[in-house]
């Protein structure tokens, strides 16, 4: 049986040994206080996944679950070298960038009658078909198109061979446990094994695997096969936006030398010490924010069950980063080209 380190334990270990990134406990407490009133509002809740995001599926059926699987299999590396030169997709008279450009391209393909979310289709897609589905509305193509082709074929074949062609079968096998679904994903889909070596120890982040579980919970509206009783055991998803917003909100800090490298646009490799510290401290920082938020609610005698967890905090912070691009422009995000986030 394969050993998959826990992202939470990894984050604690990394935060305890980190040199260039630090979690600011007072800053984390202040962020929790500022979120306190918002946390019971609609946009913080599970329903926001659909109500705030027009490209996400409305349904809670097999096709909606397969949409989530396809999108999260490709949910990585949308950043561009030049902010002005980037991959964009126009869909229904709106132009989308970043993660939303991926969703727009998927919905555009479905509208064109291309069964892009069906394993039987993406298991044998050619590179040219992938290029067509994810074509850009600028001269900048989607990053890592060859890797996207490879992970699509690989994941489609596993779905066909082991799960009858639908991720819903995998969800049913998890018997309403988020941790069991996480393990099934890691055991069967190699491209989701987002791990690194840090201070000679194997650590994990599992960003796409954890967000796949979270998005499955969201698209099923926390009901039926998606009523995971341990959804609060997930951590936030260590991408390249959450660290940026945590530094902006002064809950996390970079050393001068790291800030200099980031400002120069240094491209890091997946697994580099700085990259691991940024991602691990982000997860740990959000655990502290979550803990503080729960304490604030307990003080007020309010029940926080299912209202406050790392998933909902992550979604909120990610949307916040989207909506505050301008204010955050002097905080650089770390640049890695990889299939993990
Ligand atoms: N931590 C975290 N990272 C997330 C997401 C999402 C979108 N997911 C949900 C959000 C709304 C919908 O409800 C989706 O279900 C994408 N990313 C990451 O961000 C990066 C792209 O950023 P930008 O270049 O600005 O589009 C890239 O690494 C991508 O992997 C999230 O939620 N949390």
Coordinates of C-alpha atoms and ligand atoms in Angstrom, one line a residue:
X1 CA 0.0 0.0 0.0
X2 CA 1.5 3.3 -1.1
X3 CA 2.3 5.9 1.6
X4 CA 0.9 9.4 0.9
X5 CA 2.1 12.0 3.4
X6 CA -0.5 14.2 4.9
X7 CA -0.5 17.8 3.4
X8 CA -1.4 19.1 6.9
X9 CA 1.5 17.4 8.7
X10 CA 3.8 18.4 5.7
X11 CA 2.7 22.0 6.1
X12 CA 3.5 22.1 9.8
X13 CA 6.9 20.5 9.2
X14 CA 7.7 23.0 6.4
X15 CA 6.5 26.0 8.4
X16 CA 8.7 24.9 11.4
X17 CA 11.8 24.6 9.2
X18 CA 11.2 27.4 6.7
X19 CA 14.0 30.0 6.1
X20 CA 12.6 32.4 3.5
X21 CA 8.9 32.3 4.3
X22 CA 7.2 32.9 7.6
X23 CA 3.7 32.8 8.9
X24 CA 2.7 35.9 10.9
X25 CA 0.5 34.6 13.8
X26 CA -0.8 38.1 14.6
X27 CA -1.4 38.7 10.9
X28 CA -3.4 35.5 10.6
X29 CA -5.5 36.5 13.6
X30 CA -6.2 39.9 12.1
X31 CA -7.3 38.2 8.8
X32 CA -9.6 35.9 10.8
X33 CA -11.1 39.0 12.6
X34 CA -11.6 40.8 9.2
X35 CA -13.3 37.7 7.8
X36 CA -15.5 37.1 10.8
X37 CA -18.6 39.0 9.7
X38 CA -18.3 37.8 6.1
X39 CA -17.9 34.1 7.0
X40 CA -21.6 33.6 7.6
X41 CA -22.5 35.5 4.4
X42 CA -23.7 33.8 1.2
X43 CA -20.4 34.3 -0.7
X44 CA -18.6 32.3 2.0
X45 CA -20.8 29.3 1.7
X46 CA -20.9 26.2 -0.4
X47 CA -23.7 27.6 -2.6
X48 CA -21.3 30.4 -3.8
X49 CA -19.5 27.8 -6.0
X50 CA -22.4 27.9 -8.4
X51 CA -24.1 31.2 -7.6
X52 CA -21.0 33.3 -8.0
X53 CA -19.4 31.4 -11.0
X54 CA -21.5 31.3 -14.2
X55 CA -19.2 28.8 -15.9
X56 CA -19.5 26.1 -13.2
X57 CA -22.2 23.4 -13.9
X58 CA -25.7 24.0 -12.4
X59 CA -26.6 20.3 -12.3
X60 CA -25.6 17.7 -9.7
X61 CA -25.6 14.7 -12.1
X62 CA -22.9 12.4 -13.6
X63 CA -22.1 14.8 -16.4
X64 CA -21.5 17.6 -13.8
X65 CA -19.2 15.4 -11.8
X66 CA -17.3 14.5 -15.1
X67 CA -17.0 18.2 -15.9
X68 CA -15.3 18.8 -12.5
X69 CA -12.9 15.8 -13.1
X70 CA -11.9 17.0 -16.5
X71 CA -11.4 20.6 -15.4
X72 CA -9.4 19.7 -12.3
X73 CA -7.2 17.3 -14.3
X74 CA -6.2 20.4 -16.3
X75 CA -6.4 22.9 -13.4
X76 CA -2.8 24.1 -13.6
X77 CA -0.3 26.8 -14.9
X78 CA -2.3 29.6 -16.5
X79 CA 0.1 32.4 -15.7
X80 CA 1.9 34.2 -18.5
X81 CA 5.4 35.6 -18.8
X82 CA 4.1 39.0 -19.9
X83 CA 0.9 40.2 -18.2
X84 CA -0.2 41.9 -21.5
X85 CA 0.5 38.7 -23.6
X86 CA -1.8 36.0 -22.2
X87 CA -4.0 33.1 -23.1
X88 CA -7.6 34.3 -23.4
X89 CA -10.9 32.5 -24.4
X90 CA -14.0 34.3 -25.5
X91 CA -17.2 32.5 -24.6
X92 CA -20.8 33.9 -25.0
X93 CA -19.6 37.5 -25.5
X94 CA -17.3 37.5 -22.5
X95 CA -13.5 37.1 -22.5
X96 CA -12.0 34.9 -19.8
X97 CA -8.4 34.7 -18.5
X98 CA -6.5 32.3 -16.2
X99 CA -8.4 29.4 -14.7
X100 CA -11.7 30.7 -16.1
X101 CA -10.2 30.5 -19.6
X102 CA -9.9 26.8 -19.2
X103 CA -13.6 26.5 -18.1
X104 CA -14.7 28.7 -21.0
X105 CA -12.8 26.5 -23.5
X106 CA -14.4 23.4 -22.0
X107 CA -17.9 24.9 -22.2
X108 CA -17.2 26.2 -25.8
X109 CA -16.3 22.6 -26.8
X110 CA -19.4 21.1 -25.3
X111 CA -21.5 23.7 -27.1
X112 CA -19.8 22.7 -30.3
X113 CA -20.8 19.1 -29.7
X114 CA -17.3 17.9 -28.7
X115 CA -17.8 15.4 -25.8
X116 CA -14.7 16.8 -24.0
X117 CA -15.8 15.6 -20.6
X118 CA -16.3 12.0 -21.7
X119 CA -13.4 9.7 -20.8
X120 CA -14.0 7.7 -24.0
X121 CA -13.2 10.9 -25.9
X122 CA -10.3 12.4 -23.9
X123 CA -8.6 9.0 -23.4
X124 CA -7.8 8.9 -27.1
X125 CA -7.7 12.7 -28.0
X126 CA -4.9 13.6 -30.4
X127 CA -2.6 16.6 -29.7
X128 CA -4.3 18.5 -32.6
X129 CA -7.8 17.9 -31.1
X130 CA -6.5 19.2 -27.7
X131 CA -5.0 22.3 -29.5
X132 CA -8.4 22.9 -31.2
X133 CA -10.5 22.6 -28.0
X134 CA -8.2 24.9 -26.0
X135 CA -7.4 27.3 -28.8
X136 CA -6.7 30.8 -27.7
X137 CA -8.4 34.1 -28.7
X138 CA -5.0 35.8 -28.6
X139 CA -1.7 34.7 -30.3
X140 CA -0.7 33.2 -26.9
X141 CA -1.5 29.5 -26.6
X142 CA -2.5 27.8 -23.3
X143 CA 0.7 26.9 -21.4
X144 CA 1.9 23.2 -21.3
X145 CA -0.4 22.0 -24.1
X146 CA 1.7 18.8 -24.6
X147 CA 1.5 18.0 -20.8
X148 CA -2.3 18.6 -20.9
X149 CA -2.6 16.2 -23.8
X150 CA -0.6 13.5 -21.9
X151 CA -2.5 13.9 -18.6
X152 CA -5.8 13.8 -20.5
X153 CA -5.0 10.5 -22.3
X154 CA -3.6 9.0 -19.1
X155 CA -6.5 10.0 -16.9
X156 CA -9.1 9.0 -19.5
X157 CA -7.6 5.5 -19.8
X158 CA -7.6 5.0 -16.0
X159 CA -11.3 6.1 -15.8
X160 CA -12.2 3.7 -18.6
X161 CA -10.2 0.8 -17.2
X162 CA -11.0 1.2 -13.5
X163 CA -14.1 3.3 -13.0
X164 CA -16.4 2.4 -15.9
X165 CA -15.6 5.7 -17.7
X166 CA -17.0 8.1 -15.0
X167 CA -15.4 9.8 -12.0
X168 CA -18.8 9.4 -10.3
X169 CA -18.0 5.7 -9.8
X170 CA -14.8 6.7 -8.0
X171 CA -16.8 9.1 -5.8
X172 CA -19.3 6.3 -5.0
X173 CA -16.4 4.0 -4.0
X174 CA -15.2 6.6 -1.5
X175 CA -18.4 6.0 0.6
X176 CA -18.8 9.7 1.5
X177 CA -15.3 10.1 2.9
X178 CA -13.2 12.9 1.5
X179 CA -10.0 11.2 2.7
X180 CA -10.9 8.0 1.0
X181 CA -11.7 9.8 -2.2
X182 CA -8.4 11.6 -1.9
X183 CA -6.6 8.3 -1.5
X184 CA -8.4 6.8 -4.5
X185 CA -7.4 9.7 -6.7
X186 CA -3.7 9.5 -5.6
X187 CA -3.6 5.7 -6.0
X188 CA -5.1 5.8 -9.5
X189 CA -4.2 9.1 -11.2
X190 CA -0.4 9.7 -11.2
X191 CA -0.6 13.3 -12.4
X192 CA -2.3 14.3 -9.1
X193 CA 0.7 13.1 -7.0
X194 CA 1.9 16.6 -6.0
X195 CA 4.8 15.8 -3.7
X196 CA 8.4 17.1 -2.9
X197 CA 11.5 16.4 -0.8
X198 CA 12.2 18.9 2.0
X199 CA 15.0 18.6 4.5
X200 CA 15.3 15.0 3.3
X201 CA 11.6 14.2 4.1
X202 CA 8.8 13.4 1.6
X203 CA 6.2 16.1 1.8
X204 CA 2.9 16.6 0.0
X205 CA 0.5 19.4 -1.1
X206 CA -1.9 17.4 -3.4
X207 CA -3.4 20.7 -4.6
X208 CA -5.3 19.2 -7.6
X209 CA -6.3 16.1 -5.7
X210 CA -7.7 18.1 -2.8
X211 CA -9.5 20.7 -5.0
X212 CA -11.0 17.8 -7.0
X213 CA -12.5 16.4 -3.8
X214 CA -13.7 19.9 -2.8
X215 CA -15.2 20.7 -6.2
X216 CA -16.9 17.3 -6.2
X217 CA -18.4 18.3 -2.8
X218 CA -19.4 21.7 -4.3
X219 CA -21.0 20.5 -7.6
X220 CA -23.0 17.8 -5.6
X221 CA -24.0 20.6 -3.2
X222 CA -22.7 18.6 -0.2
X223 CA -25.6 16.1 -0.8
X224 CA -25.9 12.4 -1.8
X225 CA -22.6 10.9 -2.9
X226 CA -21.0 14.3 -2.1
X227 CA -22.0 14.5 1.5
X228 CA -18.5 14.0 2.8
X229 CA -18.6 14.0 6.7
X230 CA -14.9 14.7 6.8
X231 CA -14.7 17.6 4.2
X232 CA -13.1 19.8 7.0
X233 CA -10.1 17.5 7.0
X234 CA -8.9 18.9 3.7
X235 CA -6.3 21.8 3.6
X236 CA -6.4 24.8 1.3
X237 CA -5.1 24.2 -2.2
X238 CA -1.5 25.4 -2.6
X239 CA -1.6 27.2 -5.9
X240 CA 0.2 30.5 -7.0
X241 CA -2.6 32.9 -6.0
X242 CA -3.2 32.0 -2.3
X243 CA 0.4 32.8 -1.3
X244 CA 0.1 36.1 -3.1
X245 CA -3.1 37.1 -1.2
X246 CA -1.7 35.9 2.2
X247 CA 1.4 38.2 1.8
X248 CA -0.9 41.0 0.6
X249 CA -3.0 40.6 3.8
X250 CA 0.2 40.4 5.9
X251 CA -0.5 36.9 7.2
X252 CA 2.6 35.6 5.6
X253 CA 6.0 37.2 4.9
X254 CA 8.9 36.6 2.5
X255 CA 12.6 37.3 3.2
X256 CA 14.2 40.2 1.4
X257 CA 16.2 37.9 -0.8
X258 CA 13.1 35.8 -1.8
X259 CA 11.1 39.0 -2.5
X260 CA 13.9 40.2 -4.8
X261 CA 13.9 36.9 -6.7
X262 CA 10.2 37.0 -7.1
X263 CA 10.2 40.6 -8.2
X264 CA 12.7 39.8 -10.9
X265 CA 10.3 37.1 -12.2
X266 CA 12.6 34.2 -11.4
X267 CA 11.2 30.9 -12.7
X268 CA 11.5 28.3 -10.0
X269 CA 11.5 24.5 -10.5
X270 CA 8.8 22.3 -9.0
X271 CA 10.3 21.1 -5.7
X272 CA 12.8 24.0 -5.2
X273 CA 13.3 24.9 -1.5
X274 CA 11.7 28.4 -1.9
X275 CA 8.7 27.0 -3.8
X276 CA 8.1 24.3 -1.1
X277 CA 8.4 26.9 1.7
X278 CA 5.9 29.2 -0.1
X279 CA 3.4 26.4 -0.6
X280 CA 3.8 24.7 2.8
X281 CA 3.6 28.0 4.8
X282 CA 0.5 29.0 2.8
X283 CA -1.3 25.8 3.9
X284 CA -0.1 26.3 7.5
X285 CA -1.1 30.0 7.6
X286 CA -4.6 29.1 6.4
X287 CA -4.9 26.5 9.1
X288 CA -4.2 29.2 11.7
X289 CA -6.8 31.5 10.1
X290 CA -9.4 28.7 10.2
X291 CA -8.5 28.0 13.8
X292 CA -8.9 31.7 14.8
X293 CA -12.2 31.9 12.9
X294 CA -13.6 28.9 14.7
X295 CA -12.6 30.3 18.1
X296 CA -14.3 33.7 17.3
X297 CA -17.5 31.8 16.4
X298 CA -17.3 29.6 19.5
X299 CA -16.9 32.8 21.7
X300 CA -20.1 34.1 20.1
X301 CA -21.7 30.8 20.8
X302 CA -22.3 30.2 17.1
X303 CA -22.1 26.8 15.5
X304 CA -19.4 26.7 12.8
X305 CA -20.0 23.2 11.6
X306 CA -19.7 23.1 7.8
X307 CA -19.6 26.9 7.8
X308 CA -15.9 27.3 8.4
X309 CA -13.4 25.0 6.9
X310 CA -10.2 25.3 4.7
X311 CA -12.2 24.6 1.5
X312 CA -14.6 27.6 2.0
X313 CA -11.7 29.8 3.3
X314 CA -9.7 28.9 0.2
X315 CA -12.6 29.6 -2.2
X316 CA -13.1 33.0 -0.5
X317 CA -9.4 34.0 -0.6
X318 CA -9.1 32.8 -4.2
X319 CA -12.1 34.9 -5.3
X320 CA -10.7 37.8 -3.3
X321 CA -7.4 37.5 -5.2
X322 CA -9.4 37.6 -8.4
X323 CA -11.4 40.7 -7.4
X324 CA -8.4 42.6 -6.0
X325 CA -5.8 42.1 -8.8
X326 CA -5.1 45.8 -9.0
X327 CA -4.4 46.3 -5.3
X328 CA -2.2 43.1 -5.2
X329 CA -0.1 44.0 -8.3
X330 CA 3.0 44.9 -6.1
X331 CA 3.0 41.4 -4.5
X332 CA 4.6 39.0 -7.0
X333 CA 3.4 35.4 -7.4
X334 CA 5.9 32.6 -7.6
X335 CA 6.4 31.2 -11.2
X336 CA 6.7 27.5 -11.7
X337 CA 5.7 25.7 -14.9
X338 CA 4.3 22.4 -13.7
X339 CA 1.2 20.2 -13.9
X340 CA 0.5 20.4 -10.2
X341 CA -1.1 23.8 -9.8
Ligands
LIG1 N1 -6.3 27.7 -4.1 C1 -7.1 27.7 -5.2 N2 -6.5 27.7 -6.4 C2 -7.3 27.7 -7.5 C3 -8.7 27.7 -7.4 C4 -9.2 27.7 -8.7 C5 -10.6 27.8 -9.2 N3 -11.4 26.8 -8.5 C6 -12.6 27.2 -7.9 C7 -12.8 28.7 -7.7 C8 -13.9 29.1 -8.2 C9 -14.7 28.0 -8.7 O1 -15.7 27.7 -7.8 C10 -13.7 26.9 -8.8 O2 -14.2 25.6 -8.4 C11 -8.1 27.7 -9.6 N4 -7.0 27.7 -8.8 C12 -5.6 27.8 -9.2 O3 -5.4 29.2 -9.3 C13 -4.4 29.5 -10.4 C14 -5.0 30.2 -11.5 O4 -5.3 31.5 -11.0 P1 -5.6 32.7 -12.1 O5 -4.3 32.8 -13.0 O6 -5.8 33.9 -11.2 O7 -6.8 32.2 -12.9 C15 -3.9 28.1 -10.8 O8 -2.9 27.6 -10.0 C16 -5.2 27.2 -10.5 O9 -4.9 25.9 -10.4 C17 -9.3 27.7 -6.1 O10 -10.5 27.7 -5.9 N5 -8.4 27.7 -5.1

